[in-house]
Short mmCIF file of C-alpha atoms in Angstrom, two decimals:
data_model
loop_
_atom_site.label_atom_id
_atom_site.label_comp_id
_atom_site.label_asym_id
_atom_site.label_seq_id
_atom_site.Cartn_x
_atom_site.Cartn_y
_atom_site.Cartn_z
CA MET A 7 -103.98 -90.36 46.66
CA THR A 8 -106.26 -87.56 47.87
CA THR A 9 -109.81 -87.81 46.52
CA ILE A 10 -110.94 -85.02 44.22
CA PRO A 11 -113.67 -83.03 46.00
CA ASP A 12 -117.16 -83.25 44.52
CA ALA A 13 -118.02 -80.13 42.51
CA ASP A 14 -121.41 -79.98 44.27
CA ALA A 15 -119.94 -80.14 47.76
CA PRO A 16 -120.15 -77.01 49.91
CA ARG A 17 -117.27 -74.64 49.31
CA ALA A 18 -116.08 -74.93 52.92
CA ALA A 19 -115.96 -78.72 52.63
CA ARG A 20 -113.93 -78.51 49.41
CA LEU A 21 -111.50 -76.10 51.04
CA THR A 22 -111.15 -78.47 54.01
CA ASP A 23 -110.31 -81.31 51.64
CA LEU A 24 -107.53 -79.22 50.12
CA VAL A 25 -106.06 -78.03 53.42
CA ALA A 26 -106.46 -81.22 55.51
CA PRO A 27 -103.38 -83.03 54.07
CA TYR A 28 -101.15 -80.24 55.40
CA PHE A 29 -102.16 -81.06 58.97
CA GLU A 30 -101.26 -84.74 58.91
CA ARG A 31 -98.42 -85.93 61.11
CA ALA A 32 -95.75 -86.45 58.45
CA PRO A 33 -96.25 -83.08 56.67
CA ILE A 34 -96.13 -81.29 60.04
CA ALA A 35 -92.85 -83.07 60.74
CA SER A 36 -91.63 -81.95 57.29
CA PHE A 37 -92.37 -78.35 58.26
CA LEU A 38 -90.27 -78.66 61.43
CA LEU A 39 -87.46 -80.30 59.48
CA GLY A 40 -87.57 -77.45 56.95
CA VAL A 41 -87.21 -74.82 59.66
CA SER A 42 -83.98 -76.39 60.86
CA SER A 43 -82.72 -76.97 57.33
CA GLY A 44 -83.10 -73.30 56.37
CA PHE A 45 -81.39 -71.50 59.21
CA PRO A 46 -77.71 -72.45 58.55
CA PHE A 47 -78.03 -70.76 55.15
CA ALA A 48 -78.91 -67.50 56.88
CA MET A 49 -75.99 -67.83 59.27
CA ILE A 50 -73.37 -68.03 56.50
CA GLY A 51 -75.34 -65.97 53.98
CA ALA A 52 -76.92 -62.56 54.46
CA THR A 53 -76.35 -62.54 58.24
CA LEU A 54 -72.62 -63.15 57.93
CA THR A 55 -72.37 -60.65 55.08
CA THR A 56 -73.96 -57.97 57.26
CA ARG A 57 -71.74 -58.83 60.20
CA LEU A 58 -68.55 -58.61 58.15
CA ALA A 59 -69.64 -55.40 56.45
CA GLN A 60 -70.35 -53.77 59.82
CA ALA A 61 -66.89 -54.84 60.95
CA GLY A 62 -65.38 -52.84 58.07
CA ILE A 63 -64.23 -55.84 56.03
CA ASP A 64 -63.48 -55.16 52.35
CA LYS A 65 -66.28 -56.11 49.92
CA LYS A 66 -64.08 -58.53 47.96
CA GLU A 67 -63.25 -60.43 51.13
CA VAL A 68 -66.90 -60.43 52.21
CA THR A 69 -68.13 -61.93 48.94
CA ALA A 70 -65.42 -64.60 49.11
CA PHE A 71 -67.20 -66.04 52.14
CA THR A 72 -70.00 -67.25 49.86
CA LEU A 73 -67.62 -70.09 48.95
CA ALA A 74 -68.77 -71.72 52.19
CA PHE A 75 -71.95 -72.64 50.31
CA LEU A 76 -69.92 -74.89 48.01
CA VAL A 77 -69.78 -77.41 50.84
CA TYR A 78 -73.48 -78.11 50.20
CA ASN A 79 -72.65 -79.15 46.62
CA LEU A 80 -70.09 -81.65 47.93
CA LYS A 81 -72.41 -83.47 50.32
CA PRO A 82 -72.72 -86.60 48.11
CA LEU A 83 -69.10 -87.34 49.06
CA TRP A 84 -70.09 -88.29 52.61
CA ALA A 85 -73.83 -88.92 52.35
CA TRP A 86 -73.14 -92.67 52.22
CA ILE A 87 -71.93 -92.48 55.84
CA VAL A 88 -75.39 -91.37 56.96
CA ASP A 89 -76.92 -94.38 55.20
CA GLY A 90 -74.38 -97.02 56.13
CA VAL A 91 -72.79 -96.19 59.50
CA ARG A 92 -74.65 -97.01 62.70
CA LEU A 93 -73.83 -94.65 65.55
CA PRO A 94 -72.82 -96.15 68.91
CA LEU A 95 -75.08 -95.66 71.93
CA ILE A 96 -77.68 -93.28 70.43
CA GLY A 97 -77.91 -95.58 67.42
CA ARG A 98 -80.46 -97.54 69.43
CA LEU A 99 -82.92 -94.72 68.71
CA GLY A 100 -82.78 -95.64 65.02
CA GLN A 101 -80.49 -94.85 62.09
CA ARG A 102 -82.27 -91.65 61.03
CA VAL A 103 -83.15 -90.32 64.48
CA SER A 104 -79.66 -90.84 65.88
CA TRP A 105 -78.02 -89.08 62.94
CA LEU A 106 -80.61 -86.30 63.17
CA LEU A 107 -79.61 -85.67 66.79
CA LEU A 108 -75.88 -85.83 66.06
CA ALA A 109 -76.03 -83.58 63.00
CA GLY A 110 -78.25 -81.11 64.85
CA ALA A 111 -75.79 -80.94 67.74
CA LEU A 112 -72.93 -80.38 65.28
CA VAL A 113 -74.82 -77.52 63.60
CA MET A 114 -75.51 -75.86 66.94
CA ALA A 115 -71.84 -76.14 67.95
CA ALA A 116 -70.67 -74.80 64.57
CA VAL A 117 -73.03 -71.81 64.69
CA VAL A 118 -71.96 -70.94 68.23
CA ASN A 119 -68.33 -71.25 67.15
CA LEU A 120 -68.97 -68.85 64.26
CA GLY A 121 -70.57 -66.42 66.70
CA LEU A 122 -67.52 -66.57 68.97
CA ALA A 123 -65.10 -65.89 66.10
CA ASP A 124 -63.90 -62.28 65.87
CA PRO A 125 -63.54 -60.85 62.34
CA GLY A 126 -61.23 -58.17 63.72
CA ALA A 127 -58.78 -60.81 64.94
CA GLY A 128 -58.30 -62.39 61.53
CA LEU A 129 -60.45 -63.58 58.66
CA MET A 130 -58.90 -67.03 58.41
CA ALA A 131 -60.54 -68.15 61.66
CA MET A 132 -63.84 -66.69 60.45
CA ALA A 133 -63.52 -68.51 57.13
CA VAL A 134 -62.84 -71.84 58.84
CA ALA A 135 -65.78 -71.28 61.18
CA ALA A 136 -68.09 -70.48 58.23
CA ILE A 137 -66.96 -73.60 56.36
CA LEU A 138 -67.62 -75.69 59.47
CA VAL A 139 -71.18 -74.33 59.56
CA GLY A 140 -71.55 -75.26 55.89
CA LEU A 141 -70.18 -78.75 56.54
CA ALA A 142 -72.45 -79.33 59.54
CA GLY A 143 -75.43 -77.78 57.75
CA ALA A 144 -74.91 -79.95 54.67
CA THR A 145 -74.74 -83.05 56.86
CA PHE A 146 -77.90 -81.93 58.65
CA ASP A 147 -79.57 -81.55 55.24
CA ILE A 148 -78.56 -85.07 54.21
CA VAL A 149 -80.25 -86.53 57.29
CA ILE A 150 -83.26 -84.21 57.12
CA ASP A 151 -83.98 -85.06 53.48
CA ALA A 152 -83.68 -88.80 54.13
CA TYR A 153 -85.85 -88.63 57.25
CA ARG A 154 -88.53 -86.58 55.46
CA ILE A 155 -88.70 -88.87 52.42
CA GLU A 156 -88.94 -92.00 54.54
CA LEU A 157 -91.47 -90.52 56.95
CA LEU A 158 -93.87 -89.43 54.20
CA GLU A 159 -96.16 -91.89 52.49
CA PRO A 160 -95.97 -91.78 48.66
CA ARG A 161 -99.26 -89.85 48.48
CA GLN A 162 -97.81 -87.24 50.86
CA LEU A 163 -94.63 -86.47 48.93
CA GLY A 164 -96.10 -83.35 47.31
CA THR A 165 -97.64 -81.99 50.50
CA GLY A 166 -94.54 -82.87 52.50
CA SER A 167 -92.26 -81.13 50.01
CA GLY A 168 -94.44 -78.03 50.25
CA MET A 169 -94.44 -78.02 54.04
CA SER A 170 -90.67 -78.49 54.01
CA GLN A 171 -90.28 -75.43 51.81
CA TYR A 172 -92.60 -73.39 54.02
CA GLY A 173 -90.41 -74.36 56.96
CA TRP A 174 -87.20 -73.60 55.07
CA ARG A 175 -88.35 -70.09 54.24
CA ILE A 176 -89.49 -69.41 57.79
CA GLY A 177 -86.32 -70.87 59.31
CA SER A 178 -84.06 -68.88 57.01
CA ALA A 179 -85.94 -65.59 57.33
CA GLY A 180 -86.65 -66.04 61.04
CA ALA A 181 -83.05 -66.77 61.96
CA GLY A 182 -81.83 -63.85 59.87
CA ALA A 183 -84.28 -61.44 61.45
CA LEU A 184 -83.62 -62.69 64.99
CA ALA A 185 -79.87 -62.35 64.48
CA LEU A 186 -80.19 -58.74 63.37
CA TYR A 187 -82.54 -57.88 66.24
CA ILE A 188 -80.32 -59.35 68.94
CA ALA A 189 -77.08 -58.09 67.37
CA ALA A 190 -78.38 -54.52 67.42
CA ARG A 191 -78.95 -54.76 71.17
CA HIS A 192 -76.46 -57.27 72.55
CA GLY A 193 -73.86 -57.96 69.87
CA TRP A 194 -73.23 -60.67 67.31
CA THR A 195 -72.06 -63.43 69.65
CA PRO A 196 -75.36 -63.62 71.59
CA ALA A 197 -77.20 -63.37 68.27
CA TYR A 198 -75.51 -66.46 66.86
CA ILE A 199 -75.91 -68.37 70.11
CA ALA A 200 -79.65 -67.63 70.13
CA CYS A 201 -80.05 -68.65 66.48
CA ALA A 202 -78.38 -72.01 67.16
CA GLY A 203 -81.69 -72.99 68.73
CA PHE A 204 -83.25 -73.20 65.25
CA ALA A 205 -81.70 -76.68 64.99
CA LEU A 206 -84.04 -77.91 67.71
CA PRO A 207 -87.30 -78.28 65.69
CA ALA A 208 -85.81 -81.05 63.52
CA MET A 209 -84.22 -82.77 66.50
CA LEU A 210 -87.52 -82.67 68.41
CA ALA A 211 -89.38 -83.95 65.34
CA GLY A 212 -87.08 -86.97 65.31
CA LEU A 213 -87.72 -87.68 68.98
CA VAL A 214 -91.49 -87.16 68.73
CA PHE A 215 -92.18 -88.96 65.43
CA GLY A 216 -89.49 -91.62 65.86
CA GLU A 217 -87.71 -93.74 63.28
CA PRO A 218 -89.55 -93.80 59.93
CA GLN A 219 -91.39 -97.05 59.31
CA ARG A 220 -90.36 -96.95 55.66
CA HIS A 221 -86.62 -96.91 56.45
CA ARG A 222 -84.94 -99.96 54.97
CA PRO A 223 -81.35 -100.43 56.15
CA PRO A 224 -78.85 -101.67 53.55
CA ALA A 225 -77.83 -105.31 53.66
CA GLU A 226 -75.52 -106.09 56.56
CA GLN A 227 -71.83 -105.93 55.62
CA ARG A 228 -68.64 -105.93 57.66
CA GLY A 229 -65.46 -103.90 57.46
CA MET A 230 -64.30 -102.77 54.02
CA ALA A 231 -67.21 -104.59 52.37
CA GLN A 232 -69.60 -102.34 54.30
CA ILE A 233 -67.81 -99.19 53.12
CA ILE A 234 -67.73 -100.31 49.49
CA ALA A 235 -71.39 -101.32 49.57
CA SER A 236 -72.37 -97.96 51.11
CA ILE A 237 -70.56 -96.02 48.39
CA VAL A 238 -71.21 -98.17 45.32
CA GLY A 239 -74.64 -99.55 46.23
CA PRO A 240 -76.65 -96.34 45.68
CA LEU A 241 -75.09 -95.80 42.24
CA THR A 242 -75.40 -99.34 40.96
CA GLU A 243 -78.99 -99.62 42.17
CA PHE A 244 -79.97 -96.41 40.35
CA PHE A 245 -78.26 -97.20 37.05
CA ARG A 246 -79.78 -100.67 36.89
CA ARG A 247 -83.18 -99.07 36.40
CA SER A 248 -84.75 -98.74 32.97
CA GLY A 249 -84.19 -95.25 31.60
CA ALA A 250 -81.79 -94.25 34.37
CA LEU A 251 -79.50 -92.31 32.01
CA LEU A 252 -82.40 -90.27 30.63
CA VAL A 253 -83.57 -89.51 34.16
CA LEU A 254 -80.07 -88.34 35.07
CA LEU A 255 -79.97 -86.17 31.96
CA PHE A 256 -83.30 -84.62 32.94
CA ILE A 257 -82.03 -83.91 36.45
CA LEU A 258 -78.98 -82.15 35.00
CA VAL A 259 -80.75 -79.98 32.40
CA HIS A 260 -84.28 -79.35 33.68
CA LYS A 261 -83.49 -76.16 35.58
CA ILE A 262 -80.69 -74.57 33.55
CA GLY A 263 -82.85 -71.78 32.12
CA ASP A 264 -84.55 -71.04 35.42
CA THR A 265 -81.29 -70.97 37.40
CA VAL A 266 -79.48 -68.74 34.89
CA ALA A 267 -82.41 -66.31 34.80
CA ASN A 268 -82.98 -66.18 38.57
CA LEU A 269 -79.43 -65.16 39.38
CA THR A 270 -79.57 -62.13 37.05
CA PHE A 271 -82.85 -60.47 38.08
CA ARG A 272 -81.23 -57.89 40.35
CA LEU A 273 -78.91 -56.83 37.51
CA LEU A 274 -81.97 -56.23 35.33
CA PHE A 275 -83.77 -54.27 38.04
CA ASN A 276 -80.73 -52.09 38.63
CA ASP A 277 -80.24 -51.31 34.94
CA LEU A 278 -83.94 -50.50 34.53
CA GLY A 279 -83.61 -47.92 37.29
CA PHE A 280 -85.76 -49.51 39.99
CA THR A 281 -85.15 -48.04 43.44
CA ASN A 282 -84.37 -50.10 46.54
CA ASP A 283 -87.87 -49.38 47.84
CA GLU A 284 -89.44 -50.65 44.63
CA ILE A 285 -87.28 -53.78 44.69
CA ALA A 286 -88.17 -54.38 48.33
CA THR A 287 -91.89 -53.98 47.60
CA TYR A 288 -92.20 -55.99 44.41
CA ASP A 289 -89.30 -58.44 44.42
CA VAL A 290 -89.13 -59.22 48.14
CA GLY A 291 -92.71 -58.48 49.20
CA ILE A 292 -94.91 -59.63 46.33
CA GLY A 293 -92.40 -62.30 45.36
CA PHE A 294 -92.45 -63.83 48.83
CA ILE A 295 -96.26 -63.95 48.97
CA ALA A 296 -96.47 -65.41 45.47
CA TYR A 297 -93.92 -68.07 46.37
CA LEU A 298 -95.92 -69.17 49.41
CA VAL A 299 -99.09 -69.35 47.30
CA GLY A 300 -97.18 -71.36 44.70
CA ILE A 301 -96.07 -73.88 47.31
CA PHE A 302 -99.69 -74.46 48.33
CA LEU A 303 -100.84 -74.78 44.72
CA GLY A 304 -98.00 -77.21 44.01
CA GLY A 305 -99.24 -79.50 46.76
CA VAL A 306 -102.78 -79.30 45.42
CA LEU A 307 -101.66 -80.05 41.85
CA PHE A 308 -99.61 -83.03 43.00
CA ALA A 309 -102.57 -84.45 44.94
CA ARG A 310 -105.20 -83.86 42.24
CA LEU A 311 -103.26 -84.52 39.02
CA GLY A 312 -100.56 -86.94 40.11
CA LEU A 313 -96.81 -86.77 39.82
CA LYS A 314 -96.28 -86.81 36.06
CA ARG A 315 -98.83 -84.21 35.01
CA SER A 316 -98.04 -81.86 37.91
CA VAL A 317 -94.31 -81.93 37.10
CA MET A 318 -94.99 -81.27 33.40
CA ILE A 319 -97.20 -78.27 34.24
CA SER A 320 -94.49 -76.97 36.58
CA LEU A 321 -91.79 -77.20 33.92
CA VAL A 322 -93.92 -75.27 31.43
CA LEU A 323 -94.79 -72.58 33.98
CA MET A 324 -91.13 -72.10 34.95
CA ALA A 325 -90.18 -71.70 31.29
CA VAL A 326 -92.94 -69.14 30.66
CA SER A 327 -91.86 -67.19 33.75
CA ASN A 328 -88.50 -66.46 32.09
CA PHE A 329 -90.34 -65.03 29.09
CA GLY A 330 -92.02 -62.59 31.45
CA PHE A 331 -88.68 -60.95 32.19
CA ALA A 332 -87.99 -60.54 28.48
CA LEU A 333 -91.26 -58.58 28.33
CA LEU A 334 -90.24 -56.52 31.37
CA ALA A 335 -86.87 -55.72 29.78
CA LEU A 336 -88.72 -54.66 26.62
CA ALA A 337 -91.21 -52.51 28.56
CA GLY A 338 -88.58 -50.79 30.69
CA HIS A 339 -89.19 -49.31 34.13
CA SER A 340 -92.71 -50.40 35.05
CA ASN A 341 -93.84 -51.18 38.58
CA TRP A 342 -96.84 -53.14 37.31
CA GLY A 343 -94.59 -55.01 34.88
CA MET A 344 -92.13 -55.86 37.63
CA ALA A 345 -94.92 -56.99 39.95
CA ALA A 346 -96.39 -59.24 37.24
CA ALA A 347 -93.02 -60.72 36.22
CA ILE A 348 -91.70 -61.39 39.71
CA GLY A 349 -95.09 -62.53 40.98
CA PHE A 350 -95.54 -65.08 38.22
CA GLU A 351 -91.92 -66.25 38.49
CA ASN A 352 -92.21 -66.90 42.23
CA LEU A 353 -95.61 -68.56 41.79
CA ALA A 354 -94.12 -70.92 39.20
CA SER A 355 -91.02 -71.53 41.32
CA GLY A 356 -93.17 -72.38 44.32
CA ILE A 357 -95.22 -74.87 42.32
CA GLY A 358 -92.13 -76.41 40.75
CA GLY A 359 -90.32 -76.47 44.06
CA VAL A 360 -93.00 -78.82 45.37
CA THR A 361 -93.72 -81.06 42.40
CA VAL A 362 -90.18 -81.47 41.07
CA VAL A 363 -88.73 -81.99 44.56
CA ALA A 364 -91.44 -84.58 45.19
CA TYR A 365 -90.42 -86.33 41.96
CA PHE A 366 -86.77 -86.35 42.98
CA ALA A 367 -87.73 -87.76 46.38
CA ALA A 368 -89.76 -90.47 44.64
CA LEU A 369 -86.67 -91.49 42.64
CA THR A 370 -84.79 -92.65 45.73
CA ASP A 371 -84.48 -96.23 46.92
CA LEU A 372 -85.39 -96.50 50.59
CA ARG A 373 -82.19 -98.46 51.30
CA PHE A 374 -80.06 -95.53 50.09
CA THR A 375 -82.31 -92.52 50.65
CA ALA A 376 -79.63 -90.18 52.01
CA SER A 377 -77.00 -91.05 49.41
CA GLN A 378 -79.26 -90.98 46.36
CA TYR A 379 -81.14 -87.80 47.27
CA ALA A 380 -77.85 -86.01 48.03
CA LEU A 381 -76.61 -86.97 44.55
CA ILE A 382 -79.87 -85.94 42.87
CA SER A 383 -80.13 -82.58 44.64
CA ALA A 384 -76.49 -81.75 43.89
CA ALA A 385 -76.84 -82.71 40.22
CA ALA A 386 -80.03 -80.66 39.86
CA SER A 387 -78.25 -77.35 40.49
CA ILE A 388 -74.67 -77.81 39.36
CA VAL A 389 -75.06 -77.18 35.60
CA GLY A 390 -77.14 -74.02 36.04
CA ARG A 391 -74.71 -72.61 38.58
CA LEU A 392 -71.72 -73.34 36.35
CA VAL A 393 -73.39 -71.70 33.33
CA THR A 394 -74.36 -68.67 35.40
CA GLY A 395 -70.94 -68.26 36.97
CA THR A 396 -69.05 -68.59 33.71
CA THR A 397 -71.17 -67.07 30.94
CA ALA A 398 -74.30 -65.24 32.16
CA GLY A 399 -72.70 -61.80 32.46
CA ALA A 400 -71.03 -62.10 29.07
CA MET A 401 -74.28 -63.24 27.45
CA ILE A 402 -76.17 -60.22 28.83
CA LYS A 403 -73.53 -57.86 27.44
CA ALA A 404 -73.54 -59.59 24.05
CA LEU A 405 -77.28 -60.14 23.64
CA GLY A 406 -79.00 -57.54 25.79
CA TYR A 407 -81.61 -58.39 28.40
CA VAL A 408 -84.51 -59.12 26.04
CA ASP A 409 -82.66 -61.70 23.96
CA PHE A 410 -80.94 -63.08 27.06
CA TYR A 411 -84.24 -63.93 28.76
CA LEU A 412 -85.62 -65.32 25.50
CA LEU A 413 -82.55 -67.58 25.46
CA THR A 414 -83.20 -68.72 29.06
CA THR A 415 -86.76 -69.58 27.99
CA LEU A 416 -85.37 -71.72 25.17
CA LEU A 417 -82.90 -73.34 27.58
CA ALA A 418 -85.89 -74.68 29.53
CA LEU A 419 -87.31 -76.50 26.49
CA PRO A 420 -84.94 -79.53 26.54
CA GLY A 421 -86.09 -80.41 30.07
CA ILE A 422 -89.76 -80.13 29.08
CA LEU A 423 -89.32 -82.21 25.92
CA LEU A 424 -87.22 -84.82 27.72
CA PHE A 425 -89.78 -85.25 30.50
CA TRP A 426 -92.58 -85.50 27.91
CA ALA A 427 -90.62 -88.19 26.03
CA MET A 428 -90.01 -90.08 29.28
CA MET A 429 -93.74 -89.96 30.03
CA ARG A 430 -94.62 -91.26 26.57
CA ALA A 431 -92.09 -94.10 26.87
CA GLY A 432 -93.26 -95.10 30.36
CA LEU A 433 -89.84 -94.37 31.83
CA ILE A 434 -91.14 -92.19 34.66
CA ASP A 435 -92.72 -95.23 36.29
CA ALA A 436 -89.99 -97.65 35.19
CA ALA A 437 -87.23 -95.57 36.81
CA MET A 438 -89.17 -94.82 40.00
CA GLY A 439 -87.49 -95.71 43.28
CA SER A 440 -89.15 -97.57 46.12
CA ALA A 441 -89.77 -94.25 47.93
CA GLY A 442 -92.18 -93.22 45.18
CA GLN A 443 -93.95 -96.44 44.39
CA ALA A 444 -97.66 -95.71 44.00
CA ALA A 445 -96.88 -91.98 44.15
CA ASP A 446 -98.66 -91.47 40.85
CA ALA A 447 -101.87 -93.37 40.95
CA LYS A 448 -103.20 -90.95 38.31
CA ALA A 449 -101.81 -91.06 34.77
#
């Protein structure tokens, strides 16, 4: 655990103590992994939407392509393969490194294939190509998450999560911008081919940093026994832990309010009469800067306060951020109000994105890192997305924006209270996986 700087130390020395953990080998590797993790999202998200729109495709058909993202929610179905199947030939490089190289190559091939597809020749081929990118990208994510968790020491989980998110943002935004720049000059096919190179940072990180020392392969099995052990082992190991059901409940409910609120902000801004320029300045501009600051502060909180207290602070901040949008809805069109609301929300999301992700990483058993983290990450978002997709619009119409955002604030309370109860009962430590042992030296 990072030592708390002496209050009497020179300011420059204290700043060095805060920044130094971000320049260690494993956090730097996490940054490179994040870059490669983020870019497939851009390829089947905003970039593909722009490409289809410029090709004259109907809006309903364009939005249907977002279904390709659902593949990411299904990744627990095959994550066990990454943990339990040893690749021939390149498997000699190590379980994680070999899968990192294979998944990276698959992502590059899938992105190039999407670039070669012609929307004018038929949307079915485009849809299949987009789904293949989602499938390859989800597999890449499974390996990247496992490699990152096993490469980081317990004390580095917060810093590593932050560096991973920095990389994700840069990879996603960088690939999207590069695609637009090249497409405007040379067409979409060269743009996608060029962006396929964003898979290389993670692949190079695997080759440079090698197989994680903390990787613990599952017990040797043969044939059908190996398959059954790879699928059932991660689940049985997790549910044998004390308090496992409460931990699972926390994972499912902790972000419902935040997810429901986040996916409705643009509706609020539109109904309050904000212009595109104002949204670009305050939502995109200030929000992006605040998010990056939040990521840094999340790493500092994790290092100075420990896992439990930093997660609790994050949960409270994310709940309060929803209340800020109730105030904005009450105030009406206010640039300062929008800047304050979106700035605080992104700051809280950045902090929570580090501390909560670090907690989820700490929950994994190093024998089943890929499988368990895939399950945890999928469970963490599914309830909020279902609530948003099925009821958010109706709730806004029935309640109005002020009461709706007050409701999302209340929806965050069960997660806060549940985590507090788990802390009081000692279940945070009792349910910790081997990846997070000693991750919370502070109470």
